[in-house]
PDB file of C-alpha atoms in Angstrom:
ATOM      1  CA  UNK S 892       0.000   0.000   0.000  1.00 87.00           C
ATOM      2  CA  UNK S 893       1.630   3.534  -0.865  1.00 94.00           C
ATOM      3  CA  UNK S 894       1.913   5.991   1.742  1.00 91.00           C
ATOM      4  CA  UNK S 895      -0.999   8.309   0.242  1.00 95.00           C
ATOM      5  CA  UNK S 896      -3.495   5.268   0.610  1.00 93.00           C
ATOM      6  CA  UNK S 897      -2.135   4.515   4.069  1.00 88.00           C
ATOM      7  CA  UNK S 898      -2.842   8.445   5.092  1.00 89.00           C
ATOM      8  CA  UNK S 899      -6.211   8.304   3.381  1.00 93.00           C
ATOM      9  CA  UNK S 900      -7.442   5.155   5.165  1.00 91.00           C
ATOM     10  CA  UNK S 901      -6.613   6.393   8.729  1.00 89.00           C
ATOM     11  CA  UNK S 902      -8.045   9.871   8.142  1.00 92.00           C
ATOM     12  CA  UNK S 903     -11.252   8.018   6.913  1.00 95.00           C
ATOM     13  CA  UNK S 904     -10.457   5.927   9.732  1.00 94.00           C
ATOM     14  CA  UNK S 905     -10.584   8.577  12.146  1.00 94.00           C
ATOM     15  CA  UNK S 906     -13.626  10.565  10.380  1.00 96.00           C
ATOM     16  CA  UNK S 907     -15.461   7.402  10.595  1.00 97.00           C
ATOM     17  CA  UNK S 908     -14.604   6.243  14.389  1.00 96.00           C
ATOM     18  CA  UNK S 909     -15.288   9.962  15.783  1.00 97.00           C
ATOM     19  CA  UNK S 910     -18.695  10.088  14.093  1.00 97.00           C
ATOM     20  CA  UNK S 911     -19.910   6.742  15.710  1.00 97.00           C
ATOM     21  CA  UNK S 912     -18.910   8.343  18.858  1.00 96.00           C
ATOM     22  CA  UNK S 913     -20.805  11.190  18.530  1.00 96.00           C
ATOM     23  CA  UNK S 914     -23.668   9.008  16.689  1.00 96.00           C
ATOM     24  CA  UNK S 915     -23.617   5.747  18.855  1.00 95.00           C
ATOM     25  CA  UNK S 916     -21.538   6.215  21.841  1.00 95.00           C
ATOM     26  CA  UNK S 917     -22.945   7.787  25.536  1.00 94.00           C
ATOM     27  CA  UNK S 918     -20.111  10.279  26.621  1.00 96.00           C
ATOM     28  CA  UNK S 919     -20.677  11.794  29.985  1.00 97.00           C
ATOM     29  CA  UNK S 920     -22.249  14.392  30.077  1.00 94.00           C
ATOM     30  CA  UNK S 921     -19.950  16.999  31.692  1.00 96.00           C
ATOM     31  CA  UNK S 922     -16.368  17.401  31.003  1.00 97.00           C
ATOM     32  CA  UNK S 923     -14.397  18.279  28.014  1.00 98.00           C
ATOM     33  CA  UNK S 924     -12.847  16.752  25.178  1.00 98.00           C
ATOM     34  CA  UNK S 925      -9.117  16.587  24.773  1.00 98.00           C
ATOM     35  CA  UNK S 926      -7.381  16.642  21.672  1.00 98.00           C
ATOM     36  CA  UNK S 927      -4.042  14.951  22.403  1.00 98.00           C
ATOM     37  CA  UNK S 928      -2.056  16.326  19.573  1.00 95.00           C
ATOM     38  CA  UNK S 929      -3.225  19.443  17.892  1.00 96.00           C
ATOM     39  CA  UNK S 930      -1.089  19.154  14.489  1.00 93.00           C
ATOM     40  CA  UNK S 931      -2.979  20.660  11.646  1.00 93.00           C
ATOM     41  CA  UNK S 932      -6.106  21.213  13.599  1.00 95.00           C
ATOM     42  CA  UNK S 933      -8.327  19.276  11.417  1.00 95.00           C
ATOM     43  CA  UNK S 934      -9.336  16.640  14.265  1.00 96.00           C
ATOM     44  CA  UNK S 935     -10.052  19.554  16.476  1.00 97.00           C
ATOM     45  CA  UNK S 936     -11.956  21.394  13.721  1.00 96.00           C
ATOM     46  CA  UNK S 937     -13.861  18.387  13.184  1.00 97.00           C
ATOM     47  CA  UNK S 938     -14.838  17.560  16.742  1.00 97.00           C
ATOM     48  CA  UNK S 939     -16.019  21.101  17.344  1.00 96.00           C
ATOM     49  CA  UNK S 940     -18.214  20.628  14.914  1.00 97.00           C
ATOM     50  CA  UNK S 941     -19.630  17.434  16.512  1.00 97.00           C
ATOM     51  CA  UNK S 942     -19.353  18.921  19.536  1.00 97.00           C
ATOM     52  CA  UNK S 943     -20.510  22.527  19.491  1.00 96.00           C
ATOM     53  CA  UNK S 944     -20.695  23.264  23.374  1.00 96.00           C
ATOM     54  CA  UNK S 945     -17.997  21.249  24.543  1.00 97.00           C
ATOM     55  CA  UNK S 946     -14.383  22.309  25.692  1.00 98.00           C
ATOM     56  CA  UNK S 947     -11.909  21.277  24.029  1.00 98.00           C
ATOM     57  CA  UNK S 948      -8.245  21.236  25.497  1.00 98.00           C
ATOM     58  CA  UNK S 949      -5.774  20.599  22.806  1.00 98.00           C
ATOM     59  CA  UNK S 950      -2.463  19.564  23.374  1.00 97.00           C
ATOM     60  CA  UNK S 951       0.905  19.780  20.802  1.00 97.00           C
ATOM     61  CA  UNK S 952       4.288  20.418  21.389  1.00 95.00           C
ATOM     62  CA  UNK S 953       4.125  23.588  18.772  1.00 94.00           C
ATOM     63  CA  UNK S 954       1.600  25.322  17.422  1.00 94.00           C
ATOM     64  CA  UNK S 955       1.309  24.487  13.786  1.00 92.00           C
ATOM     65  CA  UNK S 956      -2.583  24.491  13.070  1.00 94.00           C
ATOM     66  CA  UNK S 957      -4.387  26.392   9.962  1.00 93.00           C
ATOM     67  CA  UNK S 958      -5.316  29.636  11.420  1.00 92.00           C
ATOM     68  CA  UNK S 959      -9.159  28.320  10.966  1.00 91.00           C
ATOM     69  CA  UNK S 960      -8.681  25.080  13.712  1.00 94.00           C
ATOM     70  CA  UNK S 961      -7.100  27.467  16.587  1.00 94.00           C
ATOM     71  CA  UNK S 962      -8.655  26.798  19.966  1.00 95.00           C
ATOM     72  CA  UNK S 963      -8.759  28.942  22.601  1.00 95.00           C
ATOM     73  CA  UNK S 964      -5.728  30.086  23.795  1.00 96.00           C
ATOM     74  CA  UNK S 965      -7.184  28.660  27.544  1.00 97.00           C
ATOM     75  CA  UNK S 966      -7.606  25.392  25.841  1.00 98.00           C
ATOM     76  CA  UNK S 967      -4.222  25.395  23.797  1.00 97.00           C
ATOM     77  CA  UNK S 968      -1.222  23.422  26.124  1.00 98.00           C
ATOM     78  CA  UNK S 969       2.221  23.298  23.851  1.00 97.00           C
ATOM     79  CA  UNK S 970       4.875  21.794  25.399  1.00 97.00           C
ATOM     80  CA  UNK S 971       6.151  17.879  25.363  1.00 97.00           C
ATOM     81  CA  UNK S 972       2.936  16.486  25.593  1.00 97.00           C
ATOM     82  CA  UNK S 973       4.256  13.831  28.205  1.00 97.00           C
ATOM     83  CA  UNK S 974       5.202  16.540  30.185  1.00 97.00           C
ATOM     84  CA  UNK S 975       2.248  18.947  29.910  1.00 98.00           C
ATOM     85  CA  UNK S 976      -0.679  16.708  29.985  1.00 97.00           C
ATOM     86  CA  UNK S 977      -0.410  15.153  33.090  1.00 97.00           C
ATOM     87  CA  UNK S 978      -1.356  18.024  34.750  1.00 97.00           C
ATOM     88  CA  UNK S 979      -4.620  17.509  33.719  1.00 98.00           C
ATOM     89  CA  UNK S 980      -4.823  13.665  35.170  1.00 98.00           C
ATOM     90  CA  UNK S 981      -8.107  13.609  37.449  1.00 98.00           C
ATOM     91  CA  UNK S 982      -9.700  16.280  34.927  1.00 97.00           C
ATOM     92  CA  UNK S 983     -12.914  13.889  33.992  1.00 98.00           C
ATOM     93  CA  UNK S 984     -12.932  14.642  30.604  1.00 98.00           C
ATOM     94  CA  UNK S 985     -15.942  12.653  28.427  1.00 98.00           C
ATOM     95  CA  UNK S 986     -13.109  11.983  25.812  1.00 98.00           C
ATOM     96  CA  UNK S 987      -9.710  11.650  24.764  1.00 98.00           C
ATOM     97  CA  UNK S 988      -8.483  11.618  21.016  1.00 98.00           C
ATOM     98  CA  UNK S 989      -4.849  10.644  20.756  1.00 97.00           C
ATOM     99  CA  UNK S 990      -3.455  10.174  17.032  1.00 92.00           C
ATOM    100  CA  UNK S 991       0.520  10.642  17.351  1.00 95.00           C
ATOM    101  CA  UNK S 992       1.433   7.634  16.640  1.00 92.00           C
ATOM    102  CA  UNK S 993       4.852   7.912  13.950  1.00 91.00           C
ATOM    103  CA  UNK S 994       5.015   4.639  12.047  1.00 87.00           C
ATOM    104  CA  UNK S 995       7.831   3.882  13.607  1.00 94.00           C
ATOM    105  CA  UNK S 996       7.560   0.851  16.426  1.00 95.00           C
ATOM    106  CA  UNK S 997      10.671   2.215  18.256  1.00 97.00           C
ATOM    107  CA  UNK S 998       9.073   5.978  18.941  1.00 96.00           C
ATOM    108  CA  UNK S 999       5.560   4.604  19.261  1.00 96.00           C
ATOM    109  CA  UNK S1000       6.825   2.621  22.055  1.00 96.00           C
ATOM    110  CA  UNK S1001       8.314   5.313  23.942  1.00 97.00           C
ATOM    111  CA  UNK S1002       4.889   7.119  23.530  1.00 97.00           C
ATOM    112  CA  UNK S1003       2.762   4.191  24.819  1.00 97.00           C
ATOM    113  CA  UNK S1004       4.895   3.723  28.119  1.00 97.00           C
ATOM    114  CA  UNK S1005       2.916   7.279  29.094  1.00 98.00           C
ATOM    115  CA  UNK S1006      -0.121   7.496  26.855  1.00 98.00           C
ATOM    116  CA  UNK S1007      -2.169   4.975  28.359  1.00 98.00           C
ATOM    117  CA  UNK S1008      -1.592   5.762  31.485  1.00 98.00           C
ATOM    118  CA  UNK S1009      -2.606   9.484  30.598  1.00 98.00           C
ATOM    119  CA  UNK S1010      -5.847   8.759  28.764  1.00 98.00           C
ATOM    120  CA  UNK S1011      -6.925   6.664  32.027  1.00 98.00           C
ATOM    121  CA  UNK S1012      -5.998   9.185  34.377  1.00 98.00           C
ATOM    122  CA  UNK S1013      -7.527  12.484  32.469  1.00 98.00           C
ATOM    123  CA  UNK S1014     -10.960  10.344  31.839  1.00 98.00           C
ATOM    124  CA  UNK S1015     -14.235  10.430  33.545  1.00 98.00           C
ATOM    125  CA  UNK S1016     -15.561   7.128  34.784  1.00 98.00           C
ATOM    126  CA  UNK S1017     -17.439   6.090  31.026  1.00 98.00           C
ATOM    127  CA  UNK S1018     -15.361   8.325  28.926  1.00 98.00           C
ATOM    128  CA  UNK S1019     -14.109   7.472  25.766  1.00 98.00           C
ATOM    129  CA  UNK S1020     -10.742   7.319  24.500  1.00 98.00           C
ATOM    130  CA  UNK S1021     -10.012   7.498  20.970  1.00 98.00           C
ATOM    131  CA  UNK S1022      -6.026   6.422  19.903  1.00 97.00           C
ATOM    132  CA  UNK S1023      -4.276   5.373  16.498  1.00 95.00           C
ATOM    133  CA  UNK S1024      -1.845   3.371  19.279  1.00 96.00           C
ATOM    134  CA  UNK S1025      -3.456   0.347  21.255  1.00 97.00           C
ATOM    135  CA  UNK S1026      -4.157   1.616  25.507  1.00 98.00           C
ATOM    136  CA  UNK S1027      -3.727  -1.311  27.118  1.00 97.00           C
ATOM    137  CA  UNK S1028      -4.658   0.120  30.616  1.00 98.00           C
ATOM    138  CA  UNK S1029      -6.733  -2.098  33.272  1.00 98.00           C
ATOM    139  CA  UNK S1030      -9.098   0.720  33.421  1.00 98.00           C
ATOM    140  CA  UNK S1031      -9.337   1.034  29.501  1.00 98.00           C
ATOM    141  CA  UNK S1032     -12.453  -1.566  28.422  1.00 98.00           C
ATOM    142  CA  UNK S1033     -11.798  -1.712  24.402  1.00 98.00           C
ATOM    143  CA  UNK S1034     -14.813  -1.239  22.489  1.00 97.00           C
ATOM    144  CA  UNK S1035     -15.406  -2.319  19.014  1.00 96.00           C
ATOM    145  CA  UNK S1036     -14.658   0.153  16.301  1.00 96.00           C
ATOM    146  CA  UNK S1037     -17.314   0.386  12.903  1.00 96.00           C
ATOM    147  CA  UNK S1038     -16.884  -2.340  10.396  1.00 95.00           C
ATOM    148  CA  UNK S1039     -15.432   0.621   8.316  1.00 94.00           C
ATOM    149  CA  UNK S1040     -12.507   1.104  10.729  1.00 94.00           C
ATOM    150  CA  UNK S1041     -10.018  -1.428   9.340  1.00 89.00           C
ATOM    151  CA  UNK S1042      -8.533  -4.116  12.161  1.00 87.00           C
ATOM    152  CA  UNK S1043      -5.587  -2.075  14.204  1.00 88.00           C
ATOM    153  CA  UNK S1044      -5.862   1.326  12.425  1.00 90.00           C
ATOM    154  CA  UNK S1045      -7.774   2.680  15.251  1.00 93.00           C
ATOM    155  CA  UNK S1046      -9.014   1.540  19.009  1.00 96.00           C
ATOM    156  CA  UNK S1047     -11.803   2.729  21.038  1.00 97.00           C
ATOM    157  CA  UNK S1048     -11.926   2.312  24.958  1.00 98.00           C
ATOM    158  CA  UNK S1049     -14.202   2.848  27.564  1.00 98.00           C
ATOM    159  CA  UNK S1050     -13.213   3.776  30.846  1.00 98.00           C
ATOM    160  CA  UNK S1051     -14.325   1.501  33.252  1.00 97.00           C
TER     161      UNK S1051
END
């Protein structure tokens, strides 16, 4: 598979797996969304749109989004996100999206020996996380994703 199909499976990937959640999927009702690397901005753009009156606390480690996907400056945390985010652990938020995964196993394992302990510890009791890495967390129940979302391209948890 060529790169370009790769990046256009996991953005429909990601369209696809954030619309069942706000479709199918009962997010508590308080507490905001968190956007665990900002990039572009699209993913935020996209969830404010599904989201229209939630917060949503995004998280890079430089501000590089179109000038259109911007949060707040409130809700904008740049820094190393390992370092940054944890301040937020015990927040409650309904949901966590986390898609900073590299494509390369040995920096994607660095990442996951902090990111699933982060998406556990920032979530609400029922929140959702959203991740292009796999959470393994004993809080983190694994839901399954739409029959559109191919196998391992995306995971969905619940937090139990």
């Amino acid at each position: 598979m060529s790169r370009l199909d790769s990046f256009i499976r996991r953005l429909t990937a990601q369209r696809d797996i954030l619309n069942h959640l706000a479709a199918d999927l009962d997010l508590p009702e308080e507490g905001a969304l968190m956007e665990i690397g900002l990039g572009n901005g699209r993913t935020f753009n996209h969830l404010h749109e599904l989201f229209p009156s939630r917060r949503i606390i995004a998280f890079d480690r430089a501000m590089g989004a179109h000038a259109s996907s911007v949060p707040a400056p409130e809700d904008l945390v740049i820094g190393e996100i390992s370092e940054t985010a944890p301040a937020f652990i015990g927040a409650d938020a309904a949901m966590v999206h986390a898609d900073i995964g590299t494509g390369y196993p040995e920096k994607d394992a660095v990442t996951l020996t902090w990111l699933p302990d982060l998406a556990a510890g920032v979530l609400a009791k029922g929140g959702i996380a959203v991740s292009g890495l796999p959470l393994e967390h004993p809080l983190l129940n694994p839901l399954p994703v739409p029959e559109s979302v191919p196998r391992d391209r995306y995971f969905l948890y619940r937090k139990i």
